[in-house]
Amino acid sequence: DQGINLCKLLSGSEGTLAFTTEIVLQLTQVPPKRSAMVVTHYKTLEDCLMDVAPLMANSLHTCEMMDKVILDCTKNNRTQLANRFFVEGDPEALLMLEVKSDTEEDLARQLEKLLQTVKASGLSYASPILKDGDVNKAIELRKAGLGLLGNIVGDRKAVACIEDTAVALEDLKDFIGEFSEIMKGYGQDAVYYAHAGAGELHLRPILNLKKSADVGLFRDITTDVARLTKKYNGSFSGEHGDGIVRAEFIPLMIGEKNYELLKRIKSYFDPHNIFNPGKIVDAFPMDESLRYEVDREEPEISTMMDFSDSEGILKAAEKCNGSGDCRKTHQVSGAMCPSYHATKNEKDTTRGRANTLREFLTSSEKPNKFNNKELKEVFDLCLSCKACSSECPSNVDVATLKAEFLYQYQEENGYPLRGKLFAYNTKLNRLGSKMAGITNAVYDSKILGGLIKRSAGVATERNLPKVFKVDFDKELQKANNQSIKAKSKLVLYIDEFTNYLDVELGRDAIEVLTRLGYEVELFYGESGRTYISKGFLRQAKKLAAKNLEQLSVLTDKGLPILGLEPSAILSFRDEYKRFGLDKGKMDAVAANSFLIEEFLAKEIQLGHITADQFTTEAKTVKIHTHCHQKSISNQKVTFDVLNLPQNYSVSIISSGCCGMAGSFGYEKEHYEVSMQVGELKLFPAVRKAASDVIIA
Ligand code: SF4
Ligand code: SF4
């Protein structure tokens, strides 16, 4: 009855021995709440490695290493750029040393002791101390590092094969020395990224696995590093497991005798070789069945949008390295990927979409490789929220891939009526706003509104958005008469949504800006967002070109352009760059286009706007920001602005997408998924909020 506990055997078996239907977890203590981090900066890698052992004499919760190559990768990722705030100068390597405790006193004592060790070794040139939320940001940066290494433009990629070696701490320096020699011998620049405190080194060679020569190197480098790891009695799969790529080296690592034992165990558990065959024992060769046909002729694919930043749309899709970050559930931080959060179907992940597109662009024999209904199916539930463009470590931007796909597909198969109605929505709103009362009455009418919805394929559960007619020039005139201009001039962009739908926002923005003393000029224009999201790219490009000409005149005068609707103003910084327009003008406009919050937060920081200009009334505000703001800008600017009034208590709702995503939530067949997405985080948070809480 004592039985044998097979947990360790099964948990290391990578699914080759059994199919698990139930797991009882033994929990460990939750780590102490208080944490602080010292980030030591080094001028050389050797200095960094020499520091590991003495620093580990402290009771460190974390000791992580990042080198310059990885740190540089984080410069090109919008999310991670903000997390680099603590990096001083241009270090060759840094160590993140975290201490934790339940009490402030003990934390301070540990920190003091750690700093003494840092000082005694004298090897680091800077050692900033991070606390609270800043520690998490540094950890985020470290976690993103390895994935970002995969974000290299072109066919040469950081390849997983030797990225999981671990040796005893005291051997780490010599091991890395020999490791570097091997890499040098293969003409590879070594990249160091390590759980240094555990002797675990994450390193990937940069190879082009489309070419046979590099496939050869893939095997040679892996073999040499396996032998080196064996020499140091280390582990070749310290934390990630063996998979296919390392399984064939198991006999080398553990010896033939032990390997035979593994084979016997497998034969007892799984005599018919059903469970995860080809892993651990009788392994598949590491260099067969690779993603690309080796030495293939690269398909030529022309696109409407410019994908040259990825060397073409195929390589933009190939950027997905399969890491599966887009399969994280909604309980984990981040907004990627709402459709998967709702359906839990691989087809609805960023990865599913990127890989299906890659497959068809590579293998389809149709003259227009986009013209495949399977692609339509995988893109169907993408909400174009853009979370992937910043949260995916490879910055796979499915929203843009979808826009191009829709364009190409519809060019072949025609543009559907509902797509046209949404794309040309602004024209309809302009017309409807001329008789706003009648239009809104029709929209509200059960019979007429219902008829419109049913014939347009709009979910009957939704209300059609009301239209308004507002003369913003008059509004500005009125506001100007009531305020004194003491500050600089700026441009407020009245986009298509502000102009006819969310008119209150436009009025309020005019009032706030003029009362704060800014001289406001209005710029009217349709951003093209409705066309982009429906794949009407010719129309979007035309608008972008027109807007760019007019906006560049304003930015040439040094005027900042402030926008209210994130998906409109942020298109100037995002999709407009893909329309092959004048680069000089484009860069200037992109650099001078801001969300109103971005501008105001900066002004607050500079002391140009102060709390005494606002109410002292007490209010509780909870913020839910637009998906494009989360992805292309950040939420903190909104927090900073709303947090300015003295007695405002502000927090950010940890929400992803609301589920509406432009027209998505209106579309009949998408209504259910749209509601599921909203229910994941936002709706419960709003319901939970007291009635006097402002949801912003
Ligand atoms: S698309 Fe998903 S699987 Fe692919 S790299 Fe991005 S997060 Fe990883
Ligand atoms: S744009 Fe949003 S919904 Fe579409 S793949 Fe990316 S994260 Fe998922």
XYZ file of C-alpha atoms and ligand atoms in Angstrom:
712
model
C 0.000 0.000 0.000
C 2.975 2.262 0.373
C 3.166 2.335 -3.459
C 5.807 4.035 -5.503
C 5.516 7.725 -6.252
C 6.024 7.969 -9.982
C 5.561 11.727 -10.130
C 9.171 12.572 -10.865
C 9.411 9.903 -13.531
C 6.211 11.072 -15.214
C 6.857 14.777 -14.917
C 10.196 14.429 -16.689
C 8.885 12.085 -19.342
C 7.530 14.789 -21.664
C 4.305 12.881 -22.234
C 6.078 9.754 -23.502
C 4.861 7.430 -20.733
C 1.301 8.271 -19.815
C -1.652 10.508 -20.491
C -2.416 12.570 -17.410
C -6.046 13.143 -16.589
C -5.753 14.507 -13.069
C -2.997 16.198 -11.111
C -2.801 16.900 -7.367
C -0.404 19.743 -6.764
C 1.780 20.136 -3.719
C 1.953 23.857 -3.106
C 4.976 25.761 -1.905
C 4.960 28.868 0.234
C 4.033 32.060 -1.530
C 7.272 34.092 -1.739
C 7.552 37.044 0.659
C 5.667 40.108 -0.566
C 8.329 42.767 -0.266
C 11.055 42.745 -2.845
C 13.940 44.875 -3.991
C 16.397 44.455 -6.806
C 19.940 45.615 -7.392
C 20.932 45.682 -11.047
C 24.700 45.508 -11.380
C 26.134 46.853 -14.657
C 29.409 45.590 -16.192
C 31.822 46.860 -18.817
C 32.878 43.306 -19.740
C 31.251 39.907 -19.729
C 34.146 38.482 -17.736
C 33.568 41.007 -14.941
C 29.938 39.967 -14.861
C 30.685 36.246 -14.700
C 33.325 36.749 -12.014
C 30.755 38.530 -9.878
C 28.159 35.724 -9.933
C 29.679 33.371 -7.325
C 30.356 36.016 -4.594
C 26.958 37.624 -5.119
C 25.239 34.267 -4.808
C 26.608 34.073 -1.256
C 23.718 36.439 -0.431
C 20.295 34.840 -0.153
C 19.114 35.936 -3.559
C 15.642 35.187 -4.772
C 16.766 35.807 -8.356
C 20.133 36.222 -10.064
C 19.584 36.765 -13.769
C 21.997 37.866 -16.443
C 21.387 39.746 -19.695
C 24.106 40.742 -22.138
C 24.307 43.694 -24.490
C 22.978 41.815 -27.533
C 19.757 40.925 -25.737
C 19.499 44.311 -24.110
C 19.794 45.911 -27.535
C 16.920 43.715 -28.810
C 14.680 45.218 -26.140
C 15.274 48.682 -27.626
C 13.123 47.769 -30.646
C 10.084 46.529 -28.776
C 7.499 49.133 -27.803
C 6.485 47.374 -24.614
C 10.014 46.627 -23.480
C 11.419 50.045 -24.310
C 9.546 51.405 -21.308
C 10.909 48.616 -19.106
C 14.533 49.623 -19.790
C 14.234 52.678 -17.540
C 16.867 51.394 -15.086
C 19.627 50.637 -17.615
C 22.529 53.071 -17.155
C 24.895 53.661 -20.066
C 25.578 50.794 -22.450
C 26.612 47.797 -20.320
C 28.137 44.676 -21.889
C 26.191 42.655 -19.323
C 24.099 43.119 -16.253
C 22.921 41.007 -13.344
C 19.476 41.359 -11.802
C 19.759 40.498 -8.125
C 16.491 40.263 -6.254
C 16.011 39.937 -2.506
C 12.691 39.314 -0.805
C 11.339 39.508 2.703
C 8.157 39.824 4.707
C 9.368 42.876 6.615
C 10.817 46.205 5.522
C 13.582 45.960 8.140
C 14.785 42.584 6.945
C 14.569 43.659 3.318
C 16.716 46.712 4.103
C 19.230 44.518 5.937
C 19.478 42.073 2.997
C 19.809 44.932 0.568
C 22.566 46.509 2.647
C 24.489 43.230 2.761
C 24.088 42.729 -0.971
C 25.305 46.239 -1.713
C 28.347 45.602 0.466
C 29.210 42.539 -1.660
C 28.723 44.575 -4.819
C 30.992 47.291 -3.447
C 33.616 44.812 -2.249
C 33.989 43.182 -5.658
C 34.091 46.599 -7.355
C 33.379 45.000 -10.724
C 30.126 46.728 -11.566
C 30.093 50.377 -12.647
C 26.494 51.070 -11.648
C 24.071 49.329 -9.319
C 20.647 51.022 -9.246
C 18.144 49.757 -6.682
C 14.618 48.973 -7.853
C 11.580 48.547 -5.643
C 7.934 47.493 -5.865
C 6.459 47.688 -9.379
C 9.833 48.578 -10.873
C 11.150 45.128 -9.919
C 8.361 43.546 -11.973
C 9.185 45.747 -14.931
C 12.822 44.600 -14.825
C 11.658 40.989 -14.599
C 9.356 41.570 -17.576
C 12.307 42.900 -19.547
C 14.375 39.854 -18.681
C 11.585 37.449 -19.574
C 11.050 39.133 -22.911
C 14.757 39.046 -23.720
C 15.027 35.583 -25.160
C 11.914 35.915 -27.269
C 13.074 39.271 -28.602
C 16.283 37.652 -29.769
C 14.079 35.754 -32.209
C 12.891 39.074 -33.583
C 15.709 39.426 -36.065
C 14.730 40.691 -39.508
C 15.396 38.254 -42.364
C 15.992 34.542 -42.684
C 18.810 34.280 -40.162
C 17.173 33.596 -36.822
C 18.173 32.717 -33.293
C 17.653 28.960 -33.343
C 16.707 26.891 -30.294
C 19.058 23.925 -29.882
C 21.700 24.705 -27.254
C 19.690 27.241 -25.278
C 19.194 25.157 -22.182
C 22.602 24.186 -20.836
C 23.270 24.257 -17.094
C 26.491 23.657 -15.204
C 27.589 23.997 -11.594
C 27.962 27.632 -10.594
C 31.701 27.373 -9.998
C 32.136 26.036 -13.568
C 30.050 28.723 -15.222
C 32.949 31.037 -16.103
C 35.152 28.302 -17.640
C 32.171 26.728 -19.351
C 31.239 30.037 -20.932
C 34.872 30.550 -21.954
C 34.911 27.258 -23.875
C 31.393 27.830 -25.107
C 32.514 31.135 -26.619
C 35.463 29.417 -28.343
C 33.117 26.895 -29.966
C 30.823 29.659 -31.131
C 33.755 31.694 -32.429
C 34.942 28.626 -34.375
C 31.593 28.599 -36.173
C 31.685 32.318 -36.801
C 28.820 32.870 -34.359
C 28.540 35.873 -32.107
C 27.771 34.430 -28.714
C 24.785 35.929 -26.921
C 24.510 35.499 -23.172
C 21.309 35.357 -21.317
C 21.290 33.306 -18.196
C 19.711 32.313 -14.947
C 23.225 32.958 -13.719
C 22.445 32.012 -10.145
C 21.449 28.529 -11.304
C 24.318 28.121 -13.800
C 21.740 27.989 -16.603
C 22.754 29.559 -19.886
C 20.322 30.468 -22.656
C 22.115 30.891 -25.929
C 20.935 30.487 -29.492
C 23.117 30.460 -32.608
C 21.920 32.668 -35.456
C 21.286 30.400 -38.447
C 19.330 30.378 -41.676
C 17.555 27.044 -41.565
C 16.306 27.571 -45.115
C 19.841 26.761 -46.315
C 21.504 23.344 -46.193
C 24.867 24.764 -45.065
C 23.289 26.225 -41.934
C 21.236 23.084 -41.290
C 24.646 21.333 -41.153
C 25.874 23.920 -38.665
C 22.718 23.411 -36.637
C 23.754 19.806 -36.018
C 27.500 20.502 -35.621
C 27.069 23.295 -33.071
C 24.538 21.294 -31.074
C 26.830 18.250 -31.028
C 29.872 20.241 -29.902
C 27.976 22.007 -27.142
C 26.434 18.726 -25.988
C 29.954 17.283 -25.647
C 31.159 20.365 -23.787
C 28.217 20.201 -21.391
C 28.962 16.542 -20.806
C 32.609 17.443 -20.064
C 31.412 19.735 -17.253
C 28.911 17.135 -16.025
C 26.183 19.620 -16.767
C 22.682 19.260 -18.113
C 21.847 19.839 -21.765
C 18.228 20.546 -20.904
C 18.364 22.449 -17.646
C 14.777 23.691 -17.603
C 13.134 23.478 -21.038
C 13.210 19.715 -21.667
C 14.616 17.696 -24.543
C 11.907 17.725 -27.200
C 13.099 16.577 -30.605
C 16.075 18.873 -30.837
C 17.988 17.480 -27.858
C 16.535 13.963 -27.516
C 19.104 12.335 -29.772
C 21.840 13.569 -27.411
C 20.376 11.852 -24.365
C 22.537 8.722 -24.801
C 25.632 10.951 -24.861
C 24.520 12.882 -21.782
C 23.450 9.990 -19.556
C 25.442 7.072 -21.033
C 24.278 4.052 -22.979
C 23.505 1.994 -19.865
C 21.095 4.544 -18.445
C 19.630 5.144 -21.875
C 18.817 1.428 -22.164
C 16.976 1.744 -18.842
C 14.892 4.591 -20.271
C 14.035 2.439 -23.265
C 12.918 -0.379 -20.994
C 10.761 1.964 -18.941
C 9.164 3.261 -22.139
C 8.461 -0.267 -23.337
C 6.727 -1.161 -20.038
C 4.568 1.958 -19.948
C 3.861 2.257 -23.640
C 4.532 -1.009 -25.451
C 2.821 0.251 -28.624
C 4.775 3.516 -28.704
C 1.644 5.642 -28.664
C 2.620 8.436 -26.288
C 4.601 11.271 -27.881
C 6.768 9.036 -30.065
C 10.216 10.163 -31.184
C 11.004 12.001 -27.921
C 13.338 10.926 -25.084
C 14.004 7.461 -26.607
C 14.261 6.370 -30.248
C 14.390 10.041 -31.041
C 13.634 11.640 -34.369
C 16.752 13.229 -35.882
C 17.045 16.879 -34.842
C 17.545 18.098 -38.409
C 14.686 16.374 -40.195
C 11.132 17.619 -40.773
C 12.226 21.199 -40.242
C 9.786 24.042 -40.849
C 11.225 25.062 -44.230
C 11.995 23.006 -47.303
C 15.769 23.408 -47.433
C 17.232 25.433 -50.337
C 13.757 26.190 -51.662
C 13.124 28.967 -54.111
C 11.648 31.860 -52.131
C 8.106 32.752 -53.247
C 7.688 36.304 -54.580
C 4.635 37.947 -53.041
C 3.591 41.448 -53.887
C 1.509 43.412 -51.437
C -0.338 46.701 -51.246
C 1.157 47.594 -47.869
C 4.887 47.917 -47.373
C 6.339 45.041 -45.357
C 9.969 45.867 -46.125
C 10.689 46.211 -42.387
C 10.351 42.401 -42.325
C 11.734 41.889 -45.866
C 8.228 41.112 -47.137
C 4.924 39.773 -45.861
C 6.037 36.130 -45.901
C 8.907 36.871 -43.560
C 6.573 39.001 -41.437
C 4.471 35.846 -40.938
C 7.555 33.675 -40.483
C 8.592 35.845 -37.516
C 6.377 33.644 -35.326
C 8.779 31.315 -33.551
C 6.025 29.221 -32.000
C 6.784 30.332 -28.421
C 3.080 30.112 -27.562
C 2.961 33.379 -25.566
C -0.251 34.077 -27.485
C -1.797 31.027 -25.814
C -1.593 32.579 -22.366
C -5.007 32.780 -20.752
C -6.680 36.057 -19.833
C -5.697 35.527 -16.176
C -2.097 36.283 -17.129
C -1.210 39.943 -17.650
C -1.490 41.374 -21.141
C -4.173 41.580 -23.790
C -2.889 39.085 -26.386
C -4.855 37.293 -27.792
C -8.531 38.029 -27.036
C -9.995 35.654 -29.612
C -7.996 32.775 -28.141
C -8.951 33.880 -24.626
C -12.577 33.490 -25.657
C -12.492 30.310 -27.748
C -9.377 28.454 -26.482
C -8.889 27.271 -30.051
C -5.400 27.259 -31.612
C -6.972 28.501 -34.850
C -7.802 31.722 -33.013
C -4.305 32.460 -31.719
C -1.815 34.885 -33.174
C 0.347 31.854 -33.892
C -2.434 29.985 -35.684
C -2.978 32.961 -37.964
C 0.692 33.683 -38.669
C 1.426 30.020 -39.377
C -1.586 29.485 -41.630
C -0.684 32.586 -43.609
C 2.934 31.374 -43.850
C 1.782 27.997 -45.112
C -0.471 29.401 -47.829
C 1.972 32.066 -48.944
C 4.593 29.338 -49.266
C 2.611 26.465 -50.707
C -0.493 27.789 -52.426
C -0.321 27.291 -56.158
C -2.923 29.929 -56.890
C -1.690 33.048 -58.715
C -2.994 35.085 -55.765
C -1.768 33.067 -52.774
C -4.050 35.013 -50.434
C -7.082 33.690 -52.254
C -7.809 30.754 -49.943
C -10.906 30.432 -47.813
C -8.926 28.739 -45.014
C -7.176 32.067 -44.515
C -10.495 33.834 -44.304
C -11.458 31.397 -41.595
C -8.388 31.914 -39.414
C -8.504 35.685 -39.698
C -12.244 35.847 -39.085
C -12.124 36.131 -35.284
C -9.056 38.392 -35.163
C -10.278 41.626 -33.556
C -7.374 43.638 -35.028
C -6.658 44.764 -31.474
C -2.899 44.941 -32.170
C -1.999 43.400 -28.810
C 0.241 40.952 -30.651
C 2.232 43.701 -32.364
C 3.648 44.738 -28.988
C 3.166 41.713 -26.704
C 4.310 38.914 -29.000
C 8.066 38.647 -28.445
C 8.528 38.506 -32.217
C 6.155 41.444 -32.743
C 3.994 39.443 -35.129
C 1.460 42.089 -36.190
C -1.585 40.075 -37.235
C -3.873 43.105 -37.489
C -1.726 44.418 -40.340
C -1.404 40.973 -41.919
C -5.193 40.691 -41.749
C -5.701 44.079 -43.424
C -3.458 43.019 -46.313
C -5.105 39.597 -46.505
C -8.592 41.105 -46.624
C -7.515 43.468 -49.381
C -5.980 40.721 -51.498
C -8.833 38.291 -50.888
C -11.534 40.831 -51.628
C -9.770 41.989 -54.775
C -10.299 38.436 -56.059
C -13.680 37.674 -54.559
C -15.350 41.062 -54.385
C -16.046 43.349 -51.432
C -19.117 42.276 -49.398
C -21.979 44.695 -48.738
C -21.516 44.777 -44.963
C -17.787 45.395 -45.359
C -18.641 48.354 -47.599
C -21.166 49.709 -45.093
C -18.599 49.661 -42.295
C -15.712 50.858 -44.432
C -17.718 53.795 -45.830
C -19.353 54.354 -42.449
C -18.061 57.916 -42.211
C -19.806 58.934 -45.429
C -23.061 57.480 -44.056
C -22.560 59.206 -40.711
C -21.887 62.510 -42.453
C -25.113 62.150 -44.386
C -27.065 60.920 -41.363
C -25.781 63.747 -39.167
C -27.342 66.336 -41.504
C -30.701 65.094 -40.159
C -29.405 63.652 -36.912
C -32.811 63.601 -35.205
C -34.463 61.591 -37.963
C -31.471 59.270 -38.380
C -31.331 58.483 -34.681
C -35.082 57.948 -34.509
C -34.805 55.457 -37.379
C -31.845 53.746 -35.660
C -33.825 53.530 -32.403
C -36.993 52.266 -34.043
C -37.534 48.593 -33.440
C -38.952 48.073 -36.894
C -36.748 50.305 -39.040
C -33.594 49.914 -36.934
C -34.192 46.168 -36.796
C -34.625 46.054 -40.567
C -31.352 47.936 -41.091
C -29.558 45.608 -38.701
C -30.932 42.441 -40.202
C -30.286 43.431 -43.795
C -26.753 44.636 -42.959
C -25.807 41.553 -40.910
C -25.588 43.552 -37.670
C -26.390 41.811 -34.373
C -29.920 42.806 -33.329
C -28.739 42.903 -29.694
C -26.606 45.955 -30.495
C -27.752 49.554 -30.643
C -26.731 51.422 -33.754
C -24.445 54.314 -32.753
C -26.152 57.685 -32.674
C -24.938 60.423 -35.008
C -24.585 64.137 -34.167
C -23.999 67.355 -35.943
C -21.636 69.688 -34.153
C -19.888 72.747 -35.534
C -16.517 72.392 -33.835
C -15.253 75.659 -35.326
C -18.044 77.440 -33.471
C -17.283 75.433 -30.327
C -13.685 76.564 -30.546
C -14.680 80.157 -31.143
C -16.911 80.044 -28.080
C -14.178 78.493 -25.947
C -11.617 81.033 -27.191
C -13.861 83.889 -26.096
C -13.850 82.515 -22.562
C -10.151 81.871 -22.083
C -6.809 83.602 -22.258
C -4.100 82.153 -24.462
C -0.899 81.915 -22.459
C 0.604 78.732 -23.748
C 1.838 77.273 -27.020
C -0.184 76.475 -30.114
C -1.276 72.951 -30.967
C -3.513 71.106 -33.400
C -6.520 69.104 -32.245
C -7.414 66.388 -34.724
C -11.160 66.011 -35.222
C -11.218 62.509 -36.613
C -14.213 60.782 -38.211
C -15.393 59.279 -34.918
C -15.146 62.516 -32.954
C -16.769 64.453 -35.777
C -20.003 62.474 -36.030
C -20.236 59.989 -33.142
C -18.290 60.815 -29.951
C -18.826 64.533 -30.330
C -18.791 65.173 -26.577
C -15.130 64.166 -26.528
C -14.333 66.813 -29.107
C -16.229 69.501 -27.164
C -14.555 68.525 -23.889
C -11.089 68.435 -25.436
C -11.576 71.933 -26.864
C -12.723 73.192 -23.485
C -9.896 71.562 -21.519
C -7.163 72.669 -23.909
C -8.366 76.257 -24.246
C -8.954 76.629 -20.510
C -5.454 75.346 -19.906
C -4.283 78.226 -22.086
C -3.311 76.454 -25.302
C -3.981 78.044 -28.648
C -5.947 75.380 -30.524
C -6.203 74.881 -34.267
C -8.557 72.192 -35.550
C -7.644 69.663 -38.214
C -10.494 67.704 -39.778
C -9.884 64.505 -41.659
C -10.907 60.917 -41.997
C -8.061 58.750 -40.751
C -8.938 55.744 -42.874
C -9.276 53.392 -39.919
C -12.611 51.998 -41.115
C -11.084 51.222 -44.505
C -7.942 49.644 -43.027
C -9.871 47.370 -40.718
C -12.039 46.127 -43.589
C -9.163 45.715 -46.045
C -10.141 48.633 -48.305
C -6.529 49.580 -48.646
C -6.698 51.645 -51.828
C -9.169 54.024 -50.184
C -7.119 54.070 -46.955
C -3.940 54.900 -48.860
C -5.641 57.758 -50.693
C -6.790 59.273 -47.405
C -3.382 58.744 -45.800
C -1.678 60.563 -48.692
C -4.119 63.478 -48.465
C -3.826 63.754 -44.687
C -0.063 63.502 -44.793
C 0.239 66.450 -47.195
C -1.914 68.647 -44.948
C -0.484 67.438 -41.654
C 3.112 67.865 -42.728
C 2.422 71.574 -43.296
C 1.386 71.765 -39.628
C 4.262 69.693 -38.286
C 6.694 71.763 -40.382
C 5.557 74.688 -38.228
C 6.490 72.614 -35.186
C 2.890 72.053 -34.098
C 2.004 68.874 -32.215
C -1.073 66.995 -33.507
C -3.308 65.753 -30.690
C -5.874 63.022 -31.252
C -8.772 61.679 -29.207
C -9.640 58.374 -30.815
C -6.572 56.124 -30.450
C -7.261 54.022 -33.542
C -7.372 57.190 -35.660
C -4.438 59.258 -34.380
C -2.205 56.223 -33.841
C -2.672 55.134 -37.444
C -0.402 58.122 -38.268
C 2.337 56.362 -36.317
C 1.520 52.880 -37.489
C -0.288 51.856 -40.683
C 0.413 55.126 -42.533
C 4.067 54.089 -42.623
C 3.099 51.088 -44.728
C 1.575 53.057 -47.598
C 4.830 53.966 -49.318
C 4.341 57.703 -48.762
C 7.025 60.399 -48.542
C 9.308 59.071 -45.794
C 10.535 62.447 -44.563
C 7.010 63.795 -44.184
C 5.782 60.508 -42.734
C 8.498 60.429 -40.069
C 7.825 64.042 -39.097
C 4.066 63.514 -38.807
C 4.484 60.223 -36.923
C 6.903 61.839 -34.475
C 4.528 64.745 -33.814
C 1.227 62.867 -33.486
C 0.095 62.199 -29.934
C -2.842 60.954 -27.995
C -4.165 63.907 -26.026
C -3.138 62.079 -22.835
C 0.433 61.634 -24.084
C 0.675 65.375 -24.638
C -0.958 66.354 -21.352
C 1.088 63.840 -19.316
C 4.267 65.363 -20.764
C 3.067 68.867 -19.957
C 2.291 67.778 -16.388
C 5.766 66.317 -16.110
C 7.265 69.601 -17.309
C 5.228 71.492 -14.731
C 3.214 73.335 -17.423
C -0.028 71.936 -16.004
C -0.585 71.710 -12.256
C -3.117 70.205 -9.886
C -4.342 73.633 -8.719
C -5.880 74.159 -12.172
C -8.326 71.345 -11.444
C -11.129 70.481 -9.067
C -10.503 69.336 -5.506
C -13.647 67.262 -5.531
C -13.083 63.633 -4.552
C -13.702 61.053 -7.281
C -12.828 57.436 -7.888
C -11.858 56.692 -11.451
C -11.188 53.357 -13.084
C -9.492 53.391 -16.451
C -10.055 51.071 -19.373
C -7.933 52.073 -22.357
C -8.320 51.360 -26.066
C -6.443 48.307 -27.359
C -4.419 50.393 -29.804
C -3.382 52.694 -26.973
C -2.163 49.701 -24.968
C -0.211 48.443 -27.942
C 1.163 51.546 -29.673
C 1.218 54.013 -26.750
C 0.749 53.130 -23.080
C -1.896 53.319 -20.371
C 0.240 55.181 -17.894
C -0.255 58.508 -19.669
C -4.000 58.309 -19.060
C -3.365 57.366 -15.451
C -0.965 60.295 -15.000
C -3.449 62.802 -16.410
C -6.445 61.579 -14.415
C -4.348 61.257 -11.303
C -3.471 64.949 -11.329
C -6.518 66.387 -9.516
C -5.721 66.309 -5.808
C -8.559 64.097 -4.642
C -8.921 61.771 -7.577
C -8.268 58.157 -6.731
C -7.352 56.446 -9.984
C -6.629 52.882 -10.967
C -6.231 51.001 -14.238
C -8.628 48.115 -14.822
C -6.532 45.127 -15.700
C -8.539 44.554 -18.848
C -7.741 43.395 -22.312
C -9.994 44.016 -25.273
C -13.596 45.110 -24.613
C -14.806 42.906 -27.463
C -16.201 45.650 -29.710
C -13.024 46.272 -31.737
C -14.478 48.645 -34.313
C -17.215 46.848 -36.179
C -16.385 43.357 -34.846
C -18.842 43.436 -31.952
C -21.640 44.680 -34.242
C -21.279 41.816 -36.650
C -24.016 39.224 -36.210
C -21.809 36.135 -36.270
C -19.220 37.760 -34.000
C -21.603 39.000 -31.336
C -21.181 36.005 -29.071
C -17.377 35.987 -29.146
C -17.419 39.750 -28.702
C -19.465 39.364 -25.506
C -17.234 36.530 -24.283
C -14.193 38.757 -24.744
C -15.816 41.565 -22.773
C -16.816 39.144 -20.022
C -13.239 37.966 -19.507
C -12.157 40.977 -17.466
C -13.778 44.291 -18.311
C -17.473 43.614 -17.717
C -16.948 41.982 -14.290
C -14.709 44.892 -13.244
C -17.323 47.446 -14.328
C -20.126 45.545 -12.599
C -18.053 45.338 -9.436
C -17.423 49.086 -9.360
C -19.612 51.167 -7.059
C -22.220 53.355 -8.752
C -20.296 56.584 -8.102
C -17.110 55.281 -9.703
C -16.246 56.846 -13.030
C -15.222 54.333 -15.683
C -12.945 56.270 -18.019
S 2.696 34.609 -32.558
Fe 2.460 33.551 -30.592
S 3.695 31.719 -30.842
Fe 4.310 33.107 -32.461
S 6.059 34.217 -31.613
Fe 4.257 35.461 -31.195
S 3.587 34.859 -29.162
Fe 5.022 33.290 -29.896
S -4.663 41.531 -33.444
Fe -5.484 40.899 -31.438
S -7.023 39.338 -31.936
Fe -5.723 39.574 -33.752
S -4.130 38.056 -33.511
Fe -3.326 39.933 -32.636
S -3.815 39.796 -30.459
Fe -5.090 38.274 -31.515
